[in-house]
Amino acid sequence: MSDLLTIGIILAIYLTISICIGLYGRSKEDNAEDYFVASRKINPWILFCTLAATNFSAFFFLGFAGASYRAGWGFYGIMAMGTSLVGLSILLLGIPIHKLGKEKGYITPPELIAGETNSKYLGWLYGAVLVIFTLPYLATQPMGAGILLETLSGGEIPYFTGASLLTCVMIIYLVLGGMKSSAMTDVFQGVLMFLILLIFVIGFFLHEEVGGFSDAGQSLWDNKPEKFVREGNFTWEIIFSYTLLWPITVPMFPQLFSRFYIAENDKAIRTAAWLYPTVVPILFLFPVIIGVYGNIVDFDHALSRTESDNILPLVLTEYAPLWAGAIVCIGAIAAFMSTADSQILAMSSIITKDGLPAITEIKEKKQKQVGRILIIILAIVGLTLAYDPPDTIFDIVSQAFTGLAVLFPTTVAVLYWKRVRANSCIISILVGETIVAWSYWSNKTGNVIPEWFTQGFHISTPVIFVTIIVLWISTEIEERLSNNASN
Amino acid sequence: MNKKTWELLPFWFPVSKVNQKWAIVFITLTIVSIDWWSWESSTRFADWIPIWIIYSIMIQFALAYSTWKFAKVFNPFIIERKFESREKEPELKEEETEENVKEPETEITDIAISTEEELVENDSKNTNITNIYISDSVINRSNIGEKNNKDE
C-alpha cells in the first residue's frame, strides 16, 4: 500500500467520524440561540472538554514543541502555570457571564458589554478587537494542519492542499450543526488528541534508538545541557509576564467567552474551573517533552526557527512507522480543528449579532442563515491568511494574545464594578491597542521597545498595567466631571 | 464594609473578606511558582526531567486544589443594570443606607428576587442609567458557602 493511500485512509476515517458526530449533535431548532449557544444546555463534562479542546490548538501541538526544541524545558515555565490559572479566570468571569447571558439572552461577548454599559459604540469596538486579533490566531490552525500533512507525506500532500481539505470538512459540520456540533466534535477530538499524545511520548522513549527516559536524558545532558535550565533561555520577568498573560487573555478569546453562555448552569462552570488546572500540569508536559528531546535526533541539517515548528512530524518520520505517524498527526489535526471551528463560529455570531445589524436589519429567522454564510467566508479568510505565513506560530499567536488581553480590564469592570462608564472603557481599549500597534510596528521595523517601558517584562505586562490604570483614572475623572455638571 | 466604601475601591480589588483571603492564596501560589531561588538549577530527576519542573507541577496541583475549594464558596456579586430613556425617569430616588445595601453573602437558599433601584447620573443626553442591585435577598442563592458576618 502506498504511503499516500495509508495516510488517506486514516485521514478519511477520522474526518468521516468528525462529520458524523457533527451531524448527530446538530442544531435541530430553527433559531439563532440554539445554533450559536446550543440552547444553553451543555453539561459540566462536555463543557470542560470543549473548553480544553478549544483552547489547545495548533499552538499547543506544534508551537509548544517547536518553541521547546529551541528553548528547552524553560518553555514549560512559560506556558504551564499561567494556563493553570485560566481555571481561576473561568470561575471569576464565567459565572457572571453565564448568569447575565441566561437572564438577558446574550449570545456574543460584545452583546454583553454593550448591553451592560448601554453603549453600542463600546460593543462595536469590543467586537472589532475580538475579530481583528482572532483572525491571525485562526490562520495558525490551517497552517498547522498543512505543515503536518506535508511533512508526514514527504511533500506528496502540498501544504495548502492539506490546509484546504481540513477547512472544507470543518465548514461542513459547522454549517450543518452550529455550537452543539462544535461542542460534540470537541469532546471526540479532545479525547483523541490527549490519548494519542500520551501514547506517542511513551512510544518515543521506548524506541530502541532512544533507549528509555534515563538514556535519552543523559544523551541530551551530554550534548545540550543548556536545554535543562531556564537561565540563558528566559528571564524570570518573561516567565512572570506569560504567567499573567494567559489567565488574562484566554477568557477573552471569543471562542472561550462564548462557551460561558452554553453551560446548563453555574455548577458546570465551577466544575470546569477546577478540572482545568488539574489536567494542564501533566498535559502540557507532552509537547514540551517532544520538543526538548527532538534535540537528540540527528537531522540532515540544523533546523531554522520556522522549520522547528515541524519538530513533531519530523520526529515522527524519523522514529515511527507511517501508519503510527499518521495516527499521531490525526491527534494534532483534531487539536487544530477543535479550535478553528470554535473560532469561526464565535466570530460568525459576533458579526451576525453585533456587526451586520449596525449596517442593515437582519430578522431573527435569517440570523442562522447569515451565520452559516459567514462561517464559509471566515474559513476562507483564515485559509487565505495561512497561504503565506510571515512568522512562526508562536510569534503570530503571541501578538494576537496581547491585543486580546487589552479587553480584560473592561470585561472585569463591566461585570464587577458599578461605577464603570462606557467612555472610560473605550479610552482604555484604544490606549491599550495603540501600545500593541506600537510594539508590533517596532518589531517590524527592527526597533527595540524602550527598556524604561517594559522593565524587562514581555510587552503584554506594561500594556495590561497601563490599560488598567487608564480605565481606573478615566472612570474617576468622568465621574467627577459628571458630578460637577449635575451640581 | 458598607456599599459606599467598597464602591470606592478600584475595580480589581476583591470586595468580600472571603474573596480577599482567597486572593492572597492565589497571589502567593503565583509568586512562588516563579521559583527565583533556583533559577540556575539544572538538577535532574531520574536524569531526564529537571527538578524545577516537578516543583512547578506540584504548585499547579496546589492551585487546582485551591480552585476546587474556592469554587465551592465563590458567590459573585452580580450587578444588574437597567437602562431607561429620560422620559421614563423614576420620580423618586431612594436614599442609600447601609441597611438596604449589603455585600453578597454565601448561603445556600432558593432564588428570591427583590431589588432596590438607584438613579445614577448619566452623561448621555438621551438616557439615564438606573442600576438595579441584587442585594442580599436578591442574590442568586444557588451558590454554596456560609454567611460570613465579618463581610458585612
PDB file of C-alpha atoms in Angstrom, chain A residues 63-233:
ATOM      1  CA  GLY A  63       4.005  25.760  18.629  1.00  0.00           C
ATOM      2  CA  PHE A  64       4.880  24.290  22.059  1.00  0.00           C
ATOM      3  CA  ALA A  65       7.032  21.548  20.580  1.00  0.00           C
ATOM      4  CA  GLY A  66       8.796  23.987  18.246  1.00  0.00           C
ATOM      5  CA  ALA A  67       9.483  26.529  20.998  1.00  0.00           C
ATOM      6  CA  SER A  68      10.644  23.778  23.391  1.00  0.00           C
ATOM      7  CA  TYR A  69      13.020  22.488  20.722  1.00  0.00           C
ATOM      8  CA  ARG A  70      14.567  25.963  20.601  1.00  0.00           C
ATOM      9  CA  ALA A  71      14.419  26.968  24.276  1.00  0.00           C
ATOM     10  CA  GLY A  72      14.385  23.664  26.188  1.00  0.00           C
ATOM     11  CA  TRP A  73      12.427  22.839  29.345  1.00  0.00           C
ATOM     12  CA  GLY A  74      12.120  26.530  30.211  1.00  0.00           C
ATOM     13  CA  PHE A  75       9.212  26.761  27.814  1.00  0.00           C
ATOM     14  CA  TYR A  76       7.133  24.676  30.204  1.00  0.00           C
ATOM     15  CA  GLY A  77       7.549  27.522  32.698  1.00  0.00           C
ATOM     16  CA  ILE A  78       6.285  29.964  30.085  1.00  0.00           C
ATOM     17  CA  MET A  79       3.087  28.026  29.461  1.00  0.00           C
ATOM     18  CA  ALA A  80       2.017  25.774  32.311  1.00  0.00           C
ATOM     19  CA  MET A  81       1.396  27.871  35.447  1.00  0.00           C
ATOM     20  CA  GLY A  82      -0.294  30.656  33.505  1.00  0.00           C
ATOM     21  CA  THR A  83      -2.578  28.169  31.754  1.00  0.00           C
ATOM     22  CA  SER A  84      -3.457  26.530  35.070  1.00  0.00           C
ATOM     23  CA  LEU A  85      -4.500  29.966  36.316  1.00  0.00           C
ATOM     24  CA  VAL A  86      -7.010  30.078  33.457  1.00  0.00           C
ATOM     25  CA  GLY A  87      -9.197  27.861  35.672  1.00  0.00           C
ATOM     26  CA  LEU A  88      -9.486  30.767  38.089  1.00  0.00           C
ATOM     27  CA  SER A  89     -10.446  33.113  35.259  1.00  0.00           C
ATOM     28  CA  ILE A  90     -13.104  30.644  34.120  1.00  0.00           C
ATOM     29  CA  LEU A  91     -14.588  30.812  37.613  1.00  0.00           C
ATOM     30  CA  LEU A  92     -14.351  34.576  38.120  1.00  0.00           C
ATOM     31  CA  LEU A  93     -15.633  35.592  34.713  1.00  0.00           C
ATOM     32  CA  GLY A  94     -17.600  32.544  33.644  1.00  0.00           C
ATOM     33  CA  ILE A  95     -20.227  32.620  36.389  1.00  0.00           C
ATOM     34  CA  PRO A  96     -21.375  36.240  35.991  1.00  0.00           C
ATOM     35  CA  ILE A  97     -21.182  35.973  32.196  1.00  0.00           C
ATOM     36  CA  HIS A  98     -23.268  32.798  32.259  1.00  0.00           C
ATOM     37  CA  LYS A  99     -25.873  34.295  34.592  1.00  0.00           C
ATOM     38  CA  LEU A 100     -26.196  37.538  32.666  1.00  0.00           C
ATOM     39  CA  GLY A 101     -26.335  35.642  29.380  1.00  0.00           C
ATOM     40  CA  LYS A 102     -29.112  33.375  30.571  1.00  0.00           C
ATOM     41  CA  GLU A 103     -31.101  36.196  32.100  1.00  0.00           C
ATOM     42  CA  LYS A 104     -30.794  38.690  29.260  1.00  0.00           C
ATOM     43  CA  GLY A 105     -30.349  36.392  26.278  1.00  0.00           C
ATOM     44  CA  TYR A 106     -26.821  37.465  25.370  1.00  0.00           C
ATOM     45  CA  ILE A 107     -25.236  35.289  22.711  1.00  0.00           C
ATOM     46  CA  THR A 108     -21.989  37.089  21.890  1.00  0.00           C
ATOM     47  CA  PRO A 109     -19.328  38.857  24.032  1.00  0.00           C
ATOM     48  CA  PRO A 110     -19.950  42.350  22.558  1.00  0.00           C
ATOM     49  CA  GLU A 111     -23.683  41.955  23.220  1.00  0.00           C
ATOM     50  CA  LEU A 112     -22.974  41.611  26.937  1.00  0.00           C
ATOM     51  CA  ILE A 113     -20.515  44.501  27.048  1.00  0.00           C
ATOM     52  CA  ALA A 114     -22.796  46.786  25.038  1.00  0.00           C
ATOM     53  CA  GLY A 115     -25.879  45.696  26.972  1.00  0.00           C
ATOM     54  CA  GLU A 116     -24.359  46.200  30.412  1.00  0.00           C
ATOM     55  CA  THR A 117     -22.938  49.650  29.595  1.00  0.00           C
ATOM     56  CA  ASN A 118     -25.727  50.797  27.295  1.00  0.00           C
ATOM     57  CA  SER A 119     -23.157  51.749  24.674  1.00  0.00           C
ATOM     58  CA  LYS A 120     -23.342  50.339  21.171  1.00  0.00           C
ATOM     59  CA  TYR A 121     -20.043  52.069  20.349  1.00  0.00           C
ATOM     60  CA  LEU A 122     -18.240  50.138  23.089  1.00  0.00           C
ATOM     61  CA  GLY A 123     -19.885  46.957  21.781  1.00  0.00           C
ATOM     62  CA  TRP A 124     -18.649  47.625  18.266  1.00  0.00           C
ATOM     63  CA  LEU A 125     -15.129  48.429  19.441  1.00  0.00           C
ATOM     64  CA  TYR A 126     -15.031  45.326  21.625  1.00  0.00           C
ATOM     65  CA  GLY A 127     -16.306  43.139  18.762  1.00  0.00           C
ATOM     66  CA  ALA A 128     -13.867  44.671  16.271  1.00  0.00           C
ATOM     67  CA  VAL A 129     -10.900  43.964  18.573  1.00  0.00           C
ATOM     68  CA  LEU A 130     -12.072  40.368  19.062  1.00  0.00           C
ATOM     69  CA  VAL A 131     -12.364  39.721  15.338  1.00  0.00           C
ATOM     70  CA  ILE A 132      -9.157  41.540  14.334  1.00  0.00           C
ATOM     71  CA  PHE A 133      -6.978  39.666  16.834  1.00  0.00           C
ATOM     72  CA  THR A 134      -8.658  36.304  16.427  1.00  0.00           C
ATOM     73  CA  LEU A 135      -8.135  36.182  12.656  1.00  0.00           C
ATOM     74  CA  PRO A 136      -4.336  35.720  12.820  1.00  0.00           C
ATOM     75  CA  TYR A 137      -4.828  33.067  15.520  1.00  0.00           C
ATOM     76  CA  LEU A 138      -7.387  31.371  13.280  1.00  0.00           C
ATOM     77  CA  ALA A 139      -4.854  31.347  10.440  1.00  0.00           C
ATOM     78  CA  THR A 140      -2.432  29.308  12.558  1.00  0.00           C
ATOM     79  CA  GLN A 141      -4.875  26.356  12.555  1.00  0.00           C
ATOM     80  CA  PRO A 142      -4.857  25.563   8.794  1.00  0.00           C
ATOM     81  CA  MET A 143      -1.154  26.469   8.878  1.00  0.00           C
ATOM     82  CA  GLY A 144      -0.534  23.703  11.412  1.00  0.00           C
ATOM     83  CA  ALA A 145      -2.652  21.201   9.500  1.00  0.00           C
ATOM     84  CA  GLY A 146      -0.865  21.989   6.233  1.00  0.00           C
ATOM     85  CA  ILE A 147       2.600  21.663   7.823  1.00  0.00           C
ATOM     86  CA  LEU A 148       1.713  18.316   9.379  1.00  0.00           C
ATOM     87  CA  LEU A 149       0.271  16.672   6.304  1.00  0.00           C
ATOM     88  CA  GLU A 150       3.027  17.967   4.052  1.00  0.00           C
ATOM     89  CA  THR A 151       5.816  16.740   6.331  1.00  0.00           C
ATOM     90  CA  LEU A 152       4.189  13.396   7.034  1.00  0.00           C
ATOM     91  CA  SER A 153       3.511  12.633   3.363  1.00  0.00           C
ATOM     92  CA  GLY A 154       7.006  13.701   2.341  1.00  0.00           C
ATOM     93  CA  GLY A 155       5.573  16.545   0.271  1.00  0.00           C
ATOM     94  CA  GLU A 156       3.022  14.406  -1.579  1.00  0.00           C
ATOM     95  CA  ILE A 157       0.199  16.363   0.062  1.00  0.00           C
ATOM     96  CA  PRO A 158       1.209  20.010  -0.520  1.00  0.00           C
ATOM     97  CA  TYR A 159       0.914  22.432   2.429  1.00  0.00           C
ATOM     98  CA  PHE A 160      -2.000  24.398   1.055  1.00  0.00           C
ATOM     99  CA  THR A 161      -3.914  21.323  -0.166  1.00  0.00           C
ATOM    100  CA  GLY A 162      -3.834  19.797   3.328  1.00  0.00           C
ATOM    101  CA  ALA A 163      -4.926  23.091   4.907  1.00  0.00           C
ATOM    102  CA  SER A 164      -7.795  23.431   2.400  1.00  0.00           C
ATOM    103  CA  LEU A 165      -9.019  19.862   2.869  1.00  0.00           C
ATOM    104  CA  LEU A 166      -9.400  20.206   6.638  1.00  0.00           C
ATOM    105  CA  THR A 167     -11.014  23.618   6.315  1.00  0.00           C
ATOM    106  CA  CYS A 168     -13.639  22.151   3.972  1.00  0.00           C
ATOM    107  CA  VAL A 169     -14.553  19.357   6.414  1.00  0.00           C
ATOM    108  CA  MET A 170     -14.823  21.872   9.231  1.00  0.00           C
ATOM    109  CA  ILE A 171     -17.146  24.050   7.173  1.00  0.00           C
ATOM    110  CA  ILE A 172     -19.432  21.062   6.506  1.00  0.00           C
ATOM    111  CA  TYR A 173     -20.116  20.190  10.133  1.00  0.00           C
ATOM    112  CA  LEU A 174     -20.200  23.798  11.285  1.00  0.00           C
ATOM    113  CA  VAL A 175     -22.674  24.924   8.663  1.00  0.00           C
ATOM    114  CA  LEU A 176     -24.912  21.957   9.366  1.00  0.00           C
ATOM    115  CA  GLY A 177     -24.525  21.818  13.109  1.00  0.00           C
ATOM    116  CA  GLY A 178     -23.570  25.078  14.874  1.00  0.00           C
ATOM    117  CA  MET A 179     -22.441  25.201  18.519  1.00  0.00           C
ATOM    118  CA  LYS A 180     -23.835  21.814  19.550  1.00  0.00           C
ATOM    119  CA  SER A 181     -21.910  20.090  16.768  1.00  0.00           C
ATOM    120  CA  SER A 182     -18.797  22.079  17.631  1.00  0.00           C
ATOM    121  CA  ALA A 183     -19.016  21.019  21.308  1.00  0.00           C
ATOM    122  CA  MET A 184     -19.694  17.351  20.459  1.00  0.00           C
ATOM    123  CA  THR A 185     -16.810  17.127  17.988  1.00  0.00           C
ATOM    124  CA  ASP A 186     -14.614  18.908  20.559  1.00  0.00           C
ATOM    125  CA  VAL A 187     -15.189  16.060  23.019  1.00  0.00           C
ATOM    126  CA  PHE A 188     -14.180  13.457  20.426  1.00  0.00           C
ATOM    127  CA  GLN A 189     -11.244  15.497  19.152  1.00  0.00           C
ATOM    128  CA  GLY A 190     -10.067  16.427  22.662  1.00  0.00           C
ATOM    129  CA  VAL A 191     -10.040  12.852  23.959  1.00  0.00           C
ATOM    130  CA  LEU A 192      -8.363  11.674  20.766  1.00  0.00           C
ATOM    131  CA  MET A 193      -5.558  14.233  20.913  1.00  0.00           C
ATOM    132  CA  PHE A 194      -4.766  13.585  24.580  1.00  0.00           C
ATOM    133  CA  LEU A 195      -4.639   9.806  24.179  1.00  0.00           C
ATOM    134  CA  ILE A 196      -2.564   9.965  21.029  1.00  0.00           C
ATOM    135  CA  LEU A 197      -0.114  12.439  22.554  1.00  0.00           C
ATOM    136  CA  LEU A 198       0.339  10.232  25.611  1.00  0.00           C
ATOM    137  CA  ILE A 199       0.933   7.113  23.513  1.00  0.00           C
ATOM    138  CA  PHE A 200       3.354   8.986  21.261  1.00  0.00           C
ATOM    139  CA  VAL A 201       5.518  10.233  24.140  1.00  0.00           C
ATOM    140  CA  ILE A 202       5.710   6.778  25.721  1.00  0.00           C
ATOM    141  CA  GLY A 203       6.378   5.194  22.320  1.00  0.00           C
ATOM    142  CA  PHE A 204       9.168   7.685  21.619  1.00  0.00           C
ATOM    143  CA  PHE A 205      11.073   6.875  24.811  1.00  0.00           C
ATOM    144  CA  LEU A 206      10.600   3.141  24.369  1.00  0.00           C
ATOM    145  CA  HIS A 207      12.079   3.251  20.876  1.00  0.00           C
ATOM    146  CA  GLU A 208      15.339   1.285  20.767  1.00  0.00           C
ATOM    147  CA  GLU A 209      17.329   4.204  19.328  1.00  0.00           C
ATOM    148  CA  VAL A 210      16.220   6.479  22.162  1.00  0.00           C
ATOM    149  CA  GLY A 211      16.738   3.834  24.826  1.00  0.00           C
ATOM    150  CA  GLY A 212      14.383   4.956  27.566  1.00  0.00           C
ATOM    151  CA  PHE A 213      13.942   8.051  29.711  1.00  0.00           C
ATOM    152  CA  SER A 214      17.297   7.958  31.516  1.00  0.00           C
ATOM    153  CA  ASP A 215      19.423   7.271  28.432  1.00  0.00           C
ATOM    154  CA  ALA A 216      17.659   9.980  26.459  1.00  0.00           C
ATOM    155  CA  GLY A 217      18.109  12.400  29.378  1.00  0.00           C
ATOM    156  CA  GLN A 218      21.816  11.609  29.671  1.00  0.00           C
ATOM    157  CA  SER A 219      22.314  11.964  25.946  1.00  0.00           C
ATOM    158  CA  LEU A 220      20.679  15.386  25.952  1.00  0.00           C
ATOM    159  CA  TRP A 221      22.619  16.441  29.057  1.00  0.00           C
ATOM    160  CA  ASP A 222      25.930  15.445  27.410  1.00  0.00           C
ATOM    161  CA  ASN A 223      25.220  17.329  24.200  1.00  0.00           C
ATOM    162  CA  LYS A 224      22.949  20.243  25.114  1.00  0.00           C
ATOM    163  CA  PRO A 225      22.876  20.798  28.894  1.00  0.00           C
ATOM    164  CA  GLU A 226      21.509  24.324  28.389  1.00  0.00           C
ATOM    165  CA  LYS A 227      18.118  22.782  27.484  1.00  0.00           C
ATOM    166  CA  PHE A 228      17.584  21.816  31.135  1.00  0.00           C
ATOM    167  CA  VAL A 229      17.912  25.307  32.619  1.00  0.00           C
ATOM    168  CA  ARG A 230      15.928  28.490  32.399  1.00  0.00           C
ATOM    169  CA  GLU A 231      18.966  30.729  32.823  1.00  0.00           C
ATOM    170  CA  GLY A 232      20.093  31.903  29.400  1.00  0.00           C
ATOM    171  CA  ASN A 233      16.807  30.967  27.749  1.00  0.00           C
TER     172      ASN A 233
END
